[in-house]
Amino acid sequence: MAITHNLGFPRIGAKRELKFALESYWKGQSSLDALKAVGAELRGRHWQAQSALDLAPVGDFAFYDQMLDMSFTLGNLPERVRGFEGDVLDNYFRVARGRSASVADEGQCGCGVAAGEMTKWFDTNYHYIVPEFTADTVFRLDASRLLEQLAEAKAQGVRAKPVIIGPVTYLALGKTKDGSDRLALLDRLLPVYAELLNTLAANGVEWVQIDEPILVTELEEPWRHAFEIAYHELKGAPVKLLLATYFGELQDQRYLVANLPVAGLHIDVVRGRDDLVPLLNLLPSSKILSLGVIDGRNIWKTDLNAVLDWLEPIQLQLGERLWIAPSCSLLHVPVDLDSEQTLDSEVRSWLAFAKQKLDELRILATALNQGRHVVQSELAANRAAIEARRSSPRVNNPEVKAALAKIDAELGRRKSPYSERADKQAARLNLPRFPTTTIGSFPQTGEIRQARRQFKSGEIEEAAYVEIMRAEIARCVREQEALGLDVLVHGEAERNDMVEYFGEQLDGYAFSQFGWVQSYGSRCVKPPILFGDISRPKAMTVDWITYAQSLTTKPMKGMLTGPVTILNWSFVRDDQPRSVSCQQLALAIREEVLDLERAGVRLIQIDEAALREGLPLRKSQWGAYLDWAVESFRITANGVADETQIHTHMCYSEFNDIIAAIADMDADAITIETSRSDMELLDAFDDFKYPNEIGPGVYDIHSPNIPTEEHMVQLMRKAAERIPAERLWVNPDCGLKTRQWDEVIPALTNMVSAAKTLRASL
Ligand code: GLN
Ligand code: ZN
């Protein structure tokens, strides 16, 4: 019998119930008990949704983050929050979110607490709270959260499999604050893990899922060795361990993993199918092998018949040792397709969210255990859906395919090198030295949001909506002229989101109503669904930009989102490589660039905020990704005449290891986020001798603080030590949409003064 299980269920709730409960509690509008009750209710509902499984995850629920949960389970609290006397959950939120000094904690000192650092969970859009270590870190078990949830699950008749983060991944993803070696803590950490496993066993647990996704990344020898030490020490515990890896291939870590003394291994065969055959040979015959056959990172229906064709021979080989599951936790997909009311029905018939994916798992298991005939009708329906998608004219557009086939090296190449373009652009634009500009968006006020809501719900007509947006644009242009900025923007009032806005206007995209995925804490994103060949039925931004340009004689910068960012922030097709979807996006945005140029727009900014986010987990694959990502940007941007100035923008990013690729994009100017790094991020550009123009951000737009003129001058002086002054721009770190006008005006006033001071003195 093939056993079915799940690695984790999305915790946010089908209607984002957890988000609203958290935010209401944080605002003081509801009690801690009410929040805890929502948590319990969601857990109950989610176990219910998993009731057909042989084993359901317990402990995958978190009020903020599973890594932070693990830190609390291991008693690894940052020094600054120890000794807190209130509810543990309140202390947990203090680490998660920080606490400003002005807000007095109830019964506490009222002093501030810095939030834990947050970073990306592997190559997902989920962010975890980084564990903090010092050489003196001690661990102490607090199993209360897990035991409570276990008791809850048992009371509901759930066949529970607790889920924890493994010790090596836990250490690997943390940071030491004192420069000590975090691996040295392993000896101290393992007894606490052993105690945890013993405690779970004493509470009737048979299987524990222990997640070690770090195994799909490149590991140095001491870290591989840590796996041997850790799992040999834990093998005495009276539970069976299912070591779970996901998000990629084990590759050179197969031998190591196959021979660790655990009872079972889970691998992601959606992304790491090549691991399977070698592992079948390596794996001792006593071990369970769990195959993650359903994509936990995407929203497409699984081709169940194809999976069965592939799985049945493996089942013959593995017999009772075969388990099946989604590839990874379903945290990274939305909860329930049944919530969708307005989704295009054809596209909808191709999709599966978390609940539907678990149903697919049930069908697979039934077919494996009782024969395909038992689920004949389900398999036939699935086949029909897969075939409909494959042959749909909505997916396949021969014109797009033909255009793609015509891409050659010329398409992405500017006519002249930067130095020649720079002279022509300077002559045309006639900008002062240290030209000032902004990154695109201006405050998204309540009125703007309201107008958009009313337009979407049909309360106001398109004409009325356009009038309101035009009025906003006019205001934005007036303010920028009054400020004395050199290159203006239209302010992006008409855009809800920098990806969705373009997705809505491109053929090949669909949008869900409730397709939310947790990004961090209570924050969710709703990635658009790229389902078909991409084309642009008509110009998307030209009317807005030309209107804005008509209001001023200053140059107006056209504003677009680049293909790589659109791709990386969408659910993308699984029936063609990402690189092909990216090229299609590139051709569509290229047409927009050329239309803007024809309309007389002299500068065009193409944002690539998410370029770095798309980097593969293994460094050995970075080159291939950067090649097609950069080529896609070049196709988008580089069809313009020498006189047209191309800008790009990237948010906070390390540049050291990708600087050659950035230079290869060949944008005339790049604006980046540097204000909080004290311009140190520019070192990468300096060392590389980056040849084009740079606008290092001098205004931290994440903070309500108004930067002073002196501070910005100082930052620019540091920039000028690294980059020749004639190639520097003066601008904020990023867009201003989350700020208020009364913050933006004084900040930009100071920024413009700073540029004037610089012109006079440098
Ligand atoms: N042009 C966008 C804006 O100004 C850029 C946002 C981003 O880089 N995240 O909002
Ligand atoms: Zn940005």
Coordinates of C-alpha atoms in Angstrom, one line a residue, residues 28 49 78 88 104 147 180 236 246 251 253 337 390 450 477 512 535 570 594 616 640 654 659 669 701 709 745:
G28 CA -5.2 46.1 19.8
A49 CA -9.2 19.1 4.5
P78 CA 17.7 36.5 21.2
V88 CA 5.1 33.6 25.0
A104 CA 5.2 50.4 26.1
L147 CA 2.5 19.1 22.3
S180 CA 31.8 32.7 15.9
G236 CA 18.6 6.3 19.2
Y246 CA 12.7 19.6 -1.4
Q251 CA 23.0 15.6 -6.8
Q253 CA 24.6 14.6 -1.8
L337 CA -9.7 26.8 -6.1
R390 CA -2.1 21.4 -24.1
Q450 CA -11.0 54.3 -3.6
V477 CA 3.8 66.7 -12.3
S512 CA -7.4 34.8 -9.2
S535 CA 1.2 39.0 -26.5
S570 CA 4.0 35.2 -11.4
L594 CA 9.2 51.1 -29.0
P616 CA 18.8 29.2 -8.8
V640 CA 15.7 52.0 -29.2
E654 CA 23.9 42.4 -3.2
I659 CA 27.8 42.7 -11.4
A669 CA 21.6 54.2 -16.1
I701 CA 11.9 55.3 1.5
E709 CA 20.3 67.7 2.9
I745 CA 7.8 66.9 -0.3

